[in-house]
């Protein structure tokens, strides 16, 4: 495949440039990507170096003239000059040309504008129209989902400064001041001037000492700002260093930032900050406002911009945190930034390729049944989905003879594994790992899909970016060449069999899984499933410990649900199963009981569902994990554990290396490690405490955060956290904590009810 040609708007910005791989480090498995250079500005309008200019790629006439030169448009920023009508023209033109639109939502509120109504109106056009949405932080993703009901992929901001500028910071000379910088620049509409500088200067004065002096430094473009700012700077010229800005290249910017120790972001509103990322790249501690999504960008501290007294107090606390923080290790940061950039490049490349070159991998677990496999491959030949965009991967579960695939219009790849019981889950993983398509469909070898099956399943996975399941119908299929029927019409010559009523009832009760809940994993069957590859890889694929039929699809669906994936039943994506459902096949009652017991014993340890298993037993993966930041003394830990274990299916996770008292050392519910991915609820406690109600009652009240000087507690719905759903924060102790257990070491004799 040739490189994906991306019209990035704008391509010359550091953010867009750093979405491409570091030179020489492109991942061999990721599609290649090239950015078109920004169009030349007409000579008579040529701006000064570094000055923004409206991108011609936003104009329908330019798009039509240059349509053959690009495959998709990735819009970042620089569209605030558009009217709503022109934005619609831009979107409509891309639709007419068949060019996908990718949008990264950088600014939910525009820092250049006081009145946000025009910006919001533009987002109301662009966000719903985008074929792919990215944003930089979970906070922004939550806002996007809440306003437009669109899921945005969160990919963190790449580095801003060149990687070769990540060098050791110059050592501060003895007695040299700690330099606190504020970048006012051109003083945008969102920039706080004197309202920030006055309380900041007071905080600097309070923290400055003879042995550790501090100095406030302000960057400002010539002529920027109002008279009030100019007068204030003149009045405090002896205490505030003012640097007049001119255009500078990346190296000069890096050198200037290295002269600072702390950078305070002066934003009254906004969403994200590239300046914060540049400062962090330079080894500068960042103090960010507590609004917008700035707190998600790893600042050293945050402050609250309010009235002068509140602002001063919060700035003093934030500056103190920076002074106490260790220096930023720029070598480690550089290595981290390189890894981040590689991930960003791969993820963008995969999403781009999925838009311009839709591809699907069909994975078939198989053992010995050549007749069924031939019928399935014949059915795949009759798909409306283009054969050249489909690759079939056969996971051979140890068959004595390899499968015969014949000549096919699509590529067929066989991955063989040794026979060690029924290992369909492992066979699926092995086959799926050989592919790269963004959509993975699983079809059991005894299935025969109708002609639109792959097309419908592909579209559903692309829409949901989650886990989808087709409609499995049952029949005794004729022993003749397969001819795909229409819709859910039975195949010619087939003997219809009953379909599982429990599945149909489950789909009806959940609006085809659109209203799925934590128990809807039971309605996902891997015989006719599809999943977004990124989700499949994120959750680790199928659980390979299964050695018999049944359960691996429920277990996969449960983990996908916990990870935040949407579920969907694609009713029109029909595939026919050879023979009756497993539960309807003839077998003795004792045999059936033994088989179902084996299935239950295989899945119960892996799916923390209180309705699936008995809570009185101890399970490896608990329904609720309680995680302690600090274990406290033995008595506090024992009292905490006793109150927790009054409830069932709970695990207590203590910090690694914690010496456990004898009462807890042999208890399998107390652990020093925790494997995330299956447990649906977490309770985070900053220290041990005694609970006054049951754990089920705590989680029934929903996800919340509690902040108190004696205890910080977070009740986390893990799925909601993956979906960036905000938790309500309560100032105070949780109502389910015994306050006495925080004031002093618990008296175990009193706590456990002994009376004289």
XYZ file of C-alpha atoms in Angstrom:
756
model
C 0.000 0.000 0.000
C 1.300 3.451 -0.875
C 1.670 5.987 1.934
C -1.479 7.674 3.194
C -1.318 11.289 2.011
C -2.629 13.537 4.771
C -3.610 17.150 4.286
C -2.859 18.271 7.837
C -4.226 21.704 8.666
C -1.731 23.079 9.460
C 1.132 20.704 8.585
C 3.876 23.092 9.641
C 2.814 23.269 13.276
C 4.987 21.346 15.744
C 2.001 19.310 16.913
C 1.264 17.977 13.423
C 4.950 17.441 12.596
C 5.418 15.355 15.706
C 2.608 12.975 14.807
C 4.974 11.490 12.236
C 7.562 8.898 13.321
C 10.996 9.947 14.452
C 13.205 9.676 11.388
C 14.418 6.108 10.980
C 12.045 4.641 13.575
C 8.893 3.923 11.537
C 7.106 0.752 12.670
C 7.238 -1.865 9.942
C 3.702 -2.993 10.768
C 2.150 0.474 10.588
C 1.039 2.093 7.327
C 3.313 4.819 6.006
C 2.044 8.393 6.268
C 3.138 11.591 4.553
C 1.917 15.118 5.260
C 1.367 17.479 2.375
C 3.247 20.740 2.914
C 1.114 23.739 3.741
C 0.085 25.636 0.595
C 2.229 28.636 -0.242
C 0.735 31.946 0.796
C 0.453 34.283 -2.206
C 3.563 36.474 -2.360
C 1.632 39.710 -2.040
C 0.136 38.454 1.232
C 3.264 36.721 2.544
C 3.222 37.132 6.347
C 6.204 37.462 8.611
C 8.029 34.329 9.752
C 5.990 32.422 12.321
C 2.797 34.398 11.653
C -0.451 32.464 11.263
C -2.213 32.620 7.922
C -5.569 31.074 6.922
C -4.973 27.643 5.415
C -6.144 27.372 1.823
C -7.114 23.744 2.412
C -10.223 25.014 4.180
C -11.522 26.470 0.910
C -13.762 24.240 -1.262
C -12.212 25.532 -4.485
C -8.701 24.608 -3.337
C -9.867 21.171 -2.171
C -11.453 20.424 -5.529
C -8.417 21.631 -7.458
C -5.994 19.508 -5.396
C -8.223 16.504 -4.629
C -5.910 14.078 -6.431
C -3.016 15.018 -4.143
C -4.399 13.907 -0.757
C -6.339 10.999 0.732
C -7.829 12.641 3.806
C -7.866 15.889 5.765
C -6.749 16.100 9.390
C -7.950 19.386 10.862
C -6.268 20.652 14.014
C -6.828 24.388 14.389
C -6.761 27.652 12.490
C -10.408 27.587 11.397
C -11.775 30.360 13.619
C -12.064 32.729 10.631
C -14.713 30.504 9.051
C -18.400 31.221 9.238
C -20.782 28.360 9.911
C -21.800 28.427 6.246
C -18.175 28.181 5.088
C -17.521 25.362 7.553
C -20.487 23.470 6.128
C -19.115 24.102 2.652
C -15.757 22.650 3.722
C -17.413 19.541 5.188
C -19.780 19.096 2.236
C -16.940 19.411 -0.260
C -14.973 16.665 1.477
C -18.095 14.508 1.392
C -18.587 15.156 -2.318
C -14.947 14.253 -2.973
C -15.125 11.120 -0.834
C -12.316 12.399 1.379
C -12.511 11.497 5.091
C -12.252 14.225 7.720
C -10.193 13.618 10.853
C -10.575 16.215 13.606
C -8.434 16.662 16.689
C -10.371 18.741 19.196
C -7.676 20.937 20.701
C -9.862 23.777 21.950
C -13.338 23.326 23.371
C -13.184 27.053 24.065
C -11.103 29.315 21.868
C -8.392 31.224 23.765
C -8.438 33.988 21.139
C -12.135 34.818 21.586
C -14.110 36.362 24.436
C -17.450 35.419 22.929
C -17.370 31.641 22.395
C -20.653 31.374 20.506
C -19.036 31.447 17.045
C -16.451 28.836 18.041
C -19.110 26.584 19.537
C -21.186 26.894 16.369
C -18.185 25.790 14.284
C -17.607 22.789 16.541
C -21.291 21.918 16.141
C -20.575 21.539 12.421
C -17.156 19.894 12.538
C -17.446 17.405 15.408
C -20.556 15.573 14.139
C -19.162 15.559 10.583
C -15.746 14.100 11.423
C -15.079 10.522 10.386
C -12.503 10.204 13.173
C -12.190 12.219 16.372
C -9.114 12.679 18.528
C -8.505 14.810 21.563
C -5.637 15.182 24.024
C -7.054 14.498 27.472
C -9.751 12.495 29.270
C -11.389 15.718 30.458
C -11.874 16.889 26.872
C -13.128 13.444 25.824
C -15.768 13.564 28.553
C -16.934 16.967 27.334
C -17.124 15.754 23.732
C -19.160 12.700 24.684
C -21.448 14.793 26.863
C -22.122 17.460 24.240
C -22.097 15.584 20.936
C -22.435 11.939 22.037
C -19.264 11.149 20.111
C -16.387 9.040 21.364
C -13.015 10.716 20.881
C -9.790 8.747 21.061
C -7.495 10.268 23.691
C -3.904 10.632 22.509
C -1.616 12.800 24.597
C 0.159 15.872 23.219
C 3.518 14.989 21.620
C 6.730 16.755 22.525
C 7.047 20.353 21.313
C 10.780 21.028 21.514
C 13.101 19.131 19.162
C 14.288 15.860 20.675
C 17.919 16.848 20.174
C 17.330 19.843 22.479
C 16.640 17.558 25.470
C 19.956 18.168 27.158
C 20.995 18.665 30.758
C 19.831 22.049 31.995
C 22.550 24.602 32.716
C 23.466 24.522 36.404
C 22.191 27.470 38.422
C 24.977 29.563 39.842
C 25.158 29.842 43.641
C 22.784 32.547 44.808
C 21.084 32.816 41.410
C 17.333 33.354 41.733
C 14.654 30.777 41.030
C 13.042 32.191 37.901
C 9.249 32.038 37.716
C 8.063 32.711 34.174
C 4.744 33.907 32.803
C 4.318 33.837 29.035
C 1.902 36.628 28.136
C 2.927 36.663 24.478
C 0.478 38.630 22.398
C -1.946 38.793 25.381
C -4.777 36.772 23.904
C -8.348 37.259 25.018
C -7.983 34.434 27.538
C -4.748 35.765 29.044
C -4.898 36.957 32.633
C -2.669 39.994 33.046
C -2.496 42.062 36.218
C -5.193 39.902 37.845
C -2.638 37.078 37.845
C 0.639 38.989 38.053
C -0.251 40.906 41.215
C -1.042 37.863 43.411
C 1.785 35.924 41.774
C 4.317 38.621 42.638
C 3.089 38.577 46.241
C 3.483 34.787 46.374
C 7.003 35.079 44.940
C 7.889 37.671 47.583
C 6.604 35.425 50.390
C 8.589 32.407 49.198
C 11.789 34.261 48.342
C 14.550 33.947 50.930
C 18.111 35.154 51.242
C 19.459 31.709 50.393
C 16.844 31.011 47.746
C 15.825 34.238 46.048
C 13.055 34.179 43.467
C 12.425 36.407 40.471
C 9.293 36.910 38.386
C 9.924 36.974 34.610
C 7.361 38.005 31.996
C 7.494 37.367 28.230
C 5.603 39.903 26.143
C 5.381 40.873 22.510
C 6.141 44.543 21.801
C 3.000 46.638 22.119
C 0.878 43.789 23.449
C -1.510 44.280 26.344
C -3.488 47.237 27.634
C -2.454 50.366 29.547
C -3.173 48.716 32.894
C -0.634 45.978 32.157
C 1.942 48.467 30.886
C 1.525 50.636 33.989
C 1.826 47.638 36.308
C 5.003 46.394 34.623
C 6.511 49.881 34.786
C 5.605 50.202 38.463
C 7.289 46.894 39.317
C 10.233 47.168 36.953
C 12.657 46.579 39.820
C 11.077 43.239 40.709
C 9.846 41.903 37.374
C 12.068 41.046 34.418
C 10.318 41.709 31.102
C 11.546 39.950 27.980
C 10.323 41.377 24.668
C 9.528 38.546 22.300
C 10.511 38.289 18.668
C 10.228 35.344 16.323
C 12.592 32.544 17.339
C 13.318 29.079 16.026
C 12.917 25.897 18.072
C 16.489 25.903 19.346
C 16.247 29.494 20.519
C 12.940 28.725 22.228
C 14.505 25.760 24.010
C 17.440 27.841 25.235
C 15.124 30.570 26.509
C 12.883 28.142 28.350
C 15.912 26.552 29.996
C 16.510 29.837 31.814
C 13.254 29.292 33.735
C 12.619 27.036 36.705
C 8.846 27.374 37.000
C 6.258 28.405 34.404
C 2.816 29.669 35.423
C 0.123 29.381 32.752
C -1.910 32.644 32.688
C -5.160 31.327 31.194
C -8.613 32.456 32.278
C -10.235 29.877 30.030
C -9.150 27.288 27.523
C -8.673 23.557 27.134
C -5.113 22.452 26.368
C -1.698 24.101 26.280
C 1.173 23.458 23.908
C 3.186 25.949 25.963
C 2.884 23.667 28.994
C 4.283 20.790 26.942
C 7.187 22.920 25.687
C 8.033 23.979 29.237
C 7.994 20.400 30.465
C 10.242 19.422 27.546
C 12.686 22.083 28.750
C 12.702 20.668 32.279
C 10.567 23.503 33.657
C 7.986 22.799 36.356
C 4.522 23.871 35.181
C 1.822 25.483 37.316
C -1.514 25.215 35.500
C -4.964 26.642 36.211
C -7.443 24.130 37.605
C -10.041 24.691 34.883
C -10.195 23.341 31.332
C -8.158 20.175 30.808
C -4.777 21.599 31.805
C -4.594 19.408 34.912
C -4.563 16.346 32.625
C -1.314 17.510 31.005
C 0.900 16.494 33.940
C 1.645 19.874 35.519
C 3.686 19.839 38.704
C 0.930 21.812 40.463
C -2.344 23.633 39.786
C -3.777 26.910 41.060
C -7.197 28.496 41.266
C -7.739 31.832 39.535
C -10.384 33.731 41.489
C -10.257 36.861 43.620
C -6.827 38.177 44.510
C -6.578 36.585 47.972
C -7.675 33.116 46.829
C -5.412 33.286 43.794
C -2.430 34.319 45.904
C -2.963 31.498 48.394
C -3.300 28.851 45.696
C -0.286 30.204 43.780
C 1.842 30.158 46.900
C 0.921 26.509 47.504
C 1.596 25.628 43.866
C 4.978 27.376 43.805
C 5.919 25.637 47.052
C 5.093 22.284 45.479
C 7.385 23.110 42.560
C 10.210 24.177 44.860
C 9.901 20.876 46.742
C 9.640 18.763 43.582
C 12.721 16.937 42.295
C 14.306 18.200 39.074
C 12.832 16.827 35.858
C 15.084 14.085 34.458
C 15.352 15.250 30.854
C 17.073 12.074 29.645
C 14.239 9.941 31.014
C 11.744 12.475 29.665
C 13.334 12.311 26.205
C 13.084 8.518 26.174
C 9.458 8.761 27.264
C 8.684 11.367 24.603
C 10.208 9.151 21.907
C 8.047 6.218 22.999
C 4.978 8.467 23.102
C 5.685 9.757 19.610
C 6.085 6.238 18.256
C 2.719 5.264 19.737
C 1.095 8.416 18.376
C 2.489 7.812 14.899
C 1.331 4.188 14.855
C -2.146 4.961 16.164
C -2.699 7.818 13.718
C -1.361 5.754 10.815
C -3.696 2.872 11.605
C -6.720 5.149 11.899
C -5.827 6.939 8.666
C -5.403 3.646 6.805
C -8.735 2.360 8.078
C -10.450 5.410 6.578
C -8.822 5.369 3.148
C -8.230 1.631 2.701
C -10.855 -0.302 4.671
C -9.500 -3.747 5.499
C -10.753 -6.632 7.579
C -9.123 -9.739 9.009
C -11.405 -12.790 9.265
C -10.173 -15.245 11.889
C -11.322 -18.876 11.814
C -10.424 -21.359 14.573
C -10.353 -24.802 12.964
C -9.728 -28.454 13.741
C -9.911 -31.207 11.130
C -13.340 -30.459 9.565
C -12.351 -29.798 5.936
C -15.936 -29.925 4.659
C -17.083 -27.130 6.965
C -14.005 -25.013 6.237
C -14.509 -25.289 2.478
C -18.130 -24.188 2.850
C -17.073 -21.208 4.980
C -14.376 -20.136 2.509
C -16.910 -20.457 -0.323
C -19.287 -18.224 1.648
C -16.545 -15.642 2.131
C -15.976 -15.591 -1.644
C -19.593 -14.491 -2.068
C -19.321 -11.463 0.239
C -20.245 -7.983 -0.952
C -17.160 -6.717 0.907
C -14.266 -6.438 -1.565
C -12.237 -9.657 -1.514
C -8.936 -7.823 -2.038
C -9.540 -5.917 1.207
C -10.098 -9.088 3.223
C -7.499 -11.469 4.651
C -8.541 -14.813 6.109
C -6.502 -16.247 8.974
C -7.041 -19.882 9.919
C -6.006 -20.799 13.448
C -5.356 -24.537 13.193
C -5.801 -26.096 16.639
C -3.411 -28.995 16.058
C -5.043 -30.831 13.140
C -3.056 -33.868 11.912
C -3.328 -32.572 8.348
C -3.151 -28.907 7.293
C -6.279 -27.341 5.835
C -6.857 -27.280 2.092
C -7.844 -23.762 1.076
C -7.605 -23.852 -2.724
C -7.427 -20.789 -4.955
C -9.253 -17.864 -3.383
C -9.737 -14.210 -4.368
C -8.492 -13.196 -0.922
C -5.287 -14.021 0.886
C -5.465 -17.015 3.247
C -2.902 -17.410 6.033
C -2.699 -20.529 8.220
C -1.267 -20.446 11.730
C -0.788 -23.878 13.328
C -0.492 -24.732 17.023
C 0.144 -28.063 18.719
C -2.829 -30.017 20.037
C -3.300 -29.680 23.792
C -6.994 -30.075 24.370
C -9.629 -27.759 22.898
C -7.751 -24.455 22.523
C -9.922 -22.390 20.203
C -9.166 -19.245 22.227
C -5.416 -19.637 21.739
C -5.923 -20.478 18.055
C -7.900 -17.264 17.572
C -5.192 -15.212 19.271
C -2.426 -16.791 17.206
C -4.285 -16.149 13.961
C -5.363 -12.606 14.870
C -1.798 -11.655 15.820
C -0.694 -12.367 12.254
C -2.960 -9.623 10.881
C -2.942 -5.843 10.994
C -6.411 -4.776 9.787
C -8.250 -2.430 12.166
C -11.302 -4.700 12.191
C -11.113 -8.351 13.243
C -14.045 -10.697 12.616
C -14.274 -14.127 14.233
C -16.195 -16.913 12.504
C -16.229 -20.485 13.728
C -15.453 -23.015 11.023
C -18.969 -24.501 11.176
C -20.552 -21.150 10.235
C -21.676 -19.996 6.784
C -22.342 -16.235 6.529
C -24.787 -14.600 4.152
C -23.329 -12.350 1.458
C -23.626 -9.055 3.371
C -22.284 -10.424 6.651
C -18.723 -9.072 6.446
C -19.854 -5.674 5.145
C -22.392 -5.233 7.950
C -20.063 -6.458 10.680
C -17.222 -4.270 9.408
C -19.463 -1.192 9.415
C -20.718 -1.970 12.918
C -17.212 -2.330 14.343
C -16.119 0.920 12.702
C -19.188 2.681 14.099
C -18.911 1.414 17.664
C -15.106 0.962 17.897
C -16.092 -1.866 20.211
C -17.302 -5.466 20.225
C -20.170 -6.575 17.995
C -21.979 -9.856 17.508
C -23.858 -11.094 14.472
C -26.989 -13.212 14.358
C -26.394 -16.952 14.482
C -29.150 -19.114 12.998
C -29.229 -22.906 13.036
C -29.945 -25.490 10.347
C -28.795 -28.802 8.991
C -27.034 -27.476 5.939
C -27.129 -29.389 2.642
C -24.042 -31.161 1.349
C -23.781 -29.082 -1.822
C -21.842 -25.995 -3.007
C -22.775 -23.033 -0.853
C -25.032 -20.364 -2.300
C -25.556 -17.503 0.109
C -29.246 -16.829 0.830
C -30.721 -13.357 1.144
C -31.134 -11.860 4.608
C -32.313 -14.472 7.070
C -33.943 -16.639 4.411
C -32.913 -20.265 4.960
C -30.320 -21.749 2.612
C -31.764 -23.853 -0.191
C -32.224 -27.438 0.938
C -31.535 -26.702 4.607
C -33.522 -28.192 7.488
C -34.285 -25.390 9.918
C -33.585 -25.899 13.602
C -34.703 -23.942 16.652
C -32.703 -20.868 17.545
C -31.681 -20.102 21.144
C -34.562 -18.178 22.711
C -32.371 -16.866 25.541
C -30.194 -14.992 23.058
C -33.144 -13.417 21.264
C -34.668 -12.420 24.595
C -31.375 -10.873 25.687
C -31.038 -8.836 22.505
C -34.663 -7.681 22.709
C -34.295 -6.610 26.341
C -31.193 -4.527 25.594
C -32.193 -2.973 22.251
C -29.624 -5.159 20.496
C -27.067 -4.413 23.239
C -27.337 -0.639 22.815
C -28.644 -0.615 26.390
C -26.191 -3.244 27.577
C -25.295 -3.557 31.235
C -22.641 -5.341 33.242
C -24.290 -8.737 32.600
C -24.750 -8.379 28.842
C -21.451 -10.136 28.169
C -23.591 -13.317 28.168
C -25.069 -12.341 24.816
C -21.749 -12.208 22.944
C -20.832 -15.398 21.087
C -17.448 -15.690 19.424
C -18.822 -17.813 16.574
C -20.089 -14.571 14.986
C -18.185 -11.741 16.660
C -16.204 -8.709 15.522
C -13.981 -6.296 17.389
C -11.877 -3.195 16.889
C -8.270 -4.397 16.781
C -7.118 -1.657 19.138
C -9.642 -2.841 21.739
C -8.694 -6.485 21.168
C -5.016 -5.714 21.704
C -5.708 -3.411 24.656
C -7.559 -6.112 26.597
C -5.091 -8.843 25.655
C -7.188 -10.980 23.313
C -8.873 -14.205 24.353
C -8.015 -15.884 27.650
C -5.907 -18.886 26.642
C -6.407 -20.983 29.774
C -9.630 -22.466 28.372
C -9.186 -26.119 27.415
C -12.787 -27.036 26.611
C -15.755 -25.638 24.708
C -17.549 -22.634 26.122
C -16.896 -19.481 28.082
C -14.022 -17.764 26.318
C -16.404 -15.441 24.462
C -18.182 -14.384 27.664
C -14.848 -13.773 29.327
C -13.585 -11.645 26.418
C -16.836 -9.669 26.307
C -16.692 -9.023 30.048
C -13.176 -7.584 29.789
C -14.167 -5.503 26.770
C -17.104 -4.133 28.751
C -14.894 -3.306 31.731
C -12.461 -1.541 29.360
C -15.253 0.771 28.200
C -16.098 -0.803 24.843
C -19.557 -0.472 23.350
C -21.439 -3.681 22.520
C -23.818 -4.116 19.583
C -25.886 -6.939 18.137
C -25.976 -6.638 14.340
C -29.303 -8.300 13.650
C -28.991 -8.230 9.869
C -25.509 -9.809 9.868
C -26.672 -13.413 9.592
C -24.530 -16.528 9.589
C -25.833 -20.084 9.538
C -24.543 -22.675 11.978
C -24.273 -26.307 10.963
C -26.391 -28.197 13.472
C -28.131 -27.400 16.721
C -26.961 -25.137 19.500
C -24.612 -26.883 21.919
C -27.263 -26.983 24.628
C -29.747 -28.736 22.335
C -27.433 -31.490 21.186
C -28.382 -34.935 22.488
C -26.494 -36.048 25.586
C -27.303 -37.716 28.878
C -28.331 -35.552 31.819
C -25.254 -36.594 33.787
C -23.015 -35.767 30.846
C -24.681 -32.390 30.421
C -24.335 -31.581 34.119
C -20.664 -32.523 34.070
C -20.069 -30.391 30.978
C -21.888 -27.355 32.368
C -20.095 -27.686 35.704
C -16.768 -27.736 33.891
C -17.764 -24.594 31.969
C -18.841 -22.856 35.177
C -15.634 -23.754 36.986
C -13.621 -22.400 34.052
C -15.352 -19.033 33.807
C -16.256 -18.301 37.447
C -12.686 -17.435 38.510
C -12.325 -15.081 35.541
C -15.623 -13.153 35.531
C -16.323 -11.224 38.776
C -20.102 -11.294 38.392
C -21.983 -11.769 41.694
C -24.832 -13.416 39.751
C -22.471 -15.927 38.153
C -20.543 -17.252 41.134
C -20.834 -17.670 44.897
C -19.309 -14.783 46.804
C -18.452 -16.874 49.862
C -15.559 -18.462 47.992
C -12.260 -16.681 47.428
C -11.632 -15.810 43.795
C -8.459 -14.656 42.089
C -10.253 -11.705 40.488
C -12.526 -10.043 43.031
C -15.677 -8.112 42.245
C -14.290 -5.159 44.238
C -10.621 -4.356 44.798
C -9.758 -2.030 47.685
C -6.364 -0.408 47.113
C -4.428 1.230 49.937
C -1.840 3.922 49.267
C -0.277 3.274 52.690
C -0.770 0.214 54.873
C -0.410 1.938 58.255
C 0.434 -0.072 61.349
C -0.601 -3.697 61.842
C -3.631 -2.960 64.002
C -5.009 -0.383 61.572
C -4.515 -2.774 58.653
C -6.125 -5.702 60.502
C -9.135 -3.599 61.535
C -9.528 -2.301 57.988
C -9.362 -5.818 56.530
C -11.868 -7.160 59.047
C -14.409 -4.492 58.122
C -13.864 -5.113 54.411
C -14.142 -8.878 54.605
C -17.504 -8.664 56.310
C -18.509 -8.391 52.640
C -17.830 -11.146 50.126
C -15.870 -11.123 46.862
C -13.538 -8.325 47.992
C -9.749 -8.139 47.706
C -7.464 -5.846 49.694
C -4.421 -4.608 47.776
C -1.566 -3.201 49.868
C 1.592 -1.528 48.542
C 4.279 -3.879 47.259
C 6.802 -4.767 49.928
C 4.361 -4.286 52.805
C 5.136 -6.773 55.617
C 1.803 -8.384 56.460
C 0.843 -9.304 60.020
C 0.321 -13.050 60.631
C -3.456 -12.614 60.717
C -3.387 -11.495 57.073
C -0.233 -13.062 55.642
C -1.947 -16.330 54.687
C -5.227 -14.746 53.586
C -5.489 -14.968 49.758
C -7.783 -11.942 49.758
C -4.885 -9.721 50.884
C -2.404 -9.101 48.085
C 0.582 -6.961 47.241
C -0.079 -7.045 43.488
C -3.163 -6.471 41.403
C -3.890 -7.371 37.797
C -6.339 -4.902 36.340
C -8.782 -5.711 33.553
C -11.417 -7.956 35.128
C -12.415 -6.279 38.388
C -15.306 -3.859 37.695
C -15.076 -1.784 40.891
C -12.175 -0.269 42.800
C -12.093 1.629 46.082
C -8.917 3.657 46.567
C -8.047 4.658 50.135
C -5.116 6.839 51.103
C -4.817 4.930 54.405
C -6.525 2.112 56.318
C -9.909 2.861 57.846
C -12.858 0.990 59.288
C -15.975 0.698 57.152
C -19.377 1.194 58.733
C -21.403 -0.399 55.940
C -21.023 -3.196 53.416
C -18.914 -2.894 50.296
C -21.931 -3.631 48.023
C -23.747 -0.693 49.640
C -20.766 1.568 48.951
C -20.608 0.765 45.244
C -24.403 0.872 44.956
C -24.133 4.600 45.721
C -22.038 5.023 42.579
C -18.622 6.379 41.699
C -17.518 9.290 43.893
C -14.390 10.929 45.211
C -14.033 12.133 48.793
C -11.421 14.638 49.930
C -10.638 15.256 53.590
C -7.494 16.194 55.457
C -7.481 12.753 57.127
C -8.491 10.578 54.177
C -8.765 10.648 50.414
C -11.093 8.018 48.969
C -12.227 7.214 45.448
C -14.981 4.787 44.506
C -14.208 3.911 40.889
C -16.517 2.327 38.340
C -13.727 0.981 36.138
C -15.799 0.968 32.952
C -16.941 4.536 33.560
C -13.342 5.578 34.172
C -12.265 4.078 30.841
C -15.071 6.023 29.175
C -13.878 9.253 30.858
C -17.098 9.619 32.831
C -16.525 12.150 35.620
C -16.898 11.198 39.279
C -18.631 13.566 41.675
C -16.224 14.984 44.241
C -17.403 15.421 47.828
C -15.455 17.550 50.273
C -15.449 15.602 53.516
C -15.192 12.085 54.858
C -17.125 9.279 53.180
C -20.291 8.493 55.157
C -19.216 4.846 55.278
C -15.984 5.455 57.215
C -15.681 5.394 61.000
C -13.988 8.713 61.763
C -12.543 7.313 64.992
C -10.383 4.923 62.965
C -8.602 7.916 61.430
C -7.913 9.787 64.665
C -5.987 7.053 66.455
C -4.886 3.450 66.156
C -7.987 1.232 66.400
C -8.638 -0.507 69.701
C -9.253 -4.036 68.407
C -10.803 -5.154 71.684
C -13.363 -2.378 71.472
C -13.902 -2.665 67.718
C -14.626 -6.372 67.828
C -17.282 -6.096 70.480
C -15.684 -7.509 73.617
C -17.444 -6.244 76.708
C -16.573 -6.695 80.396
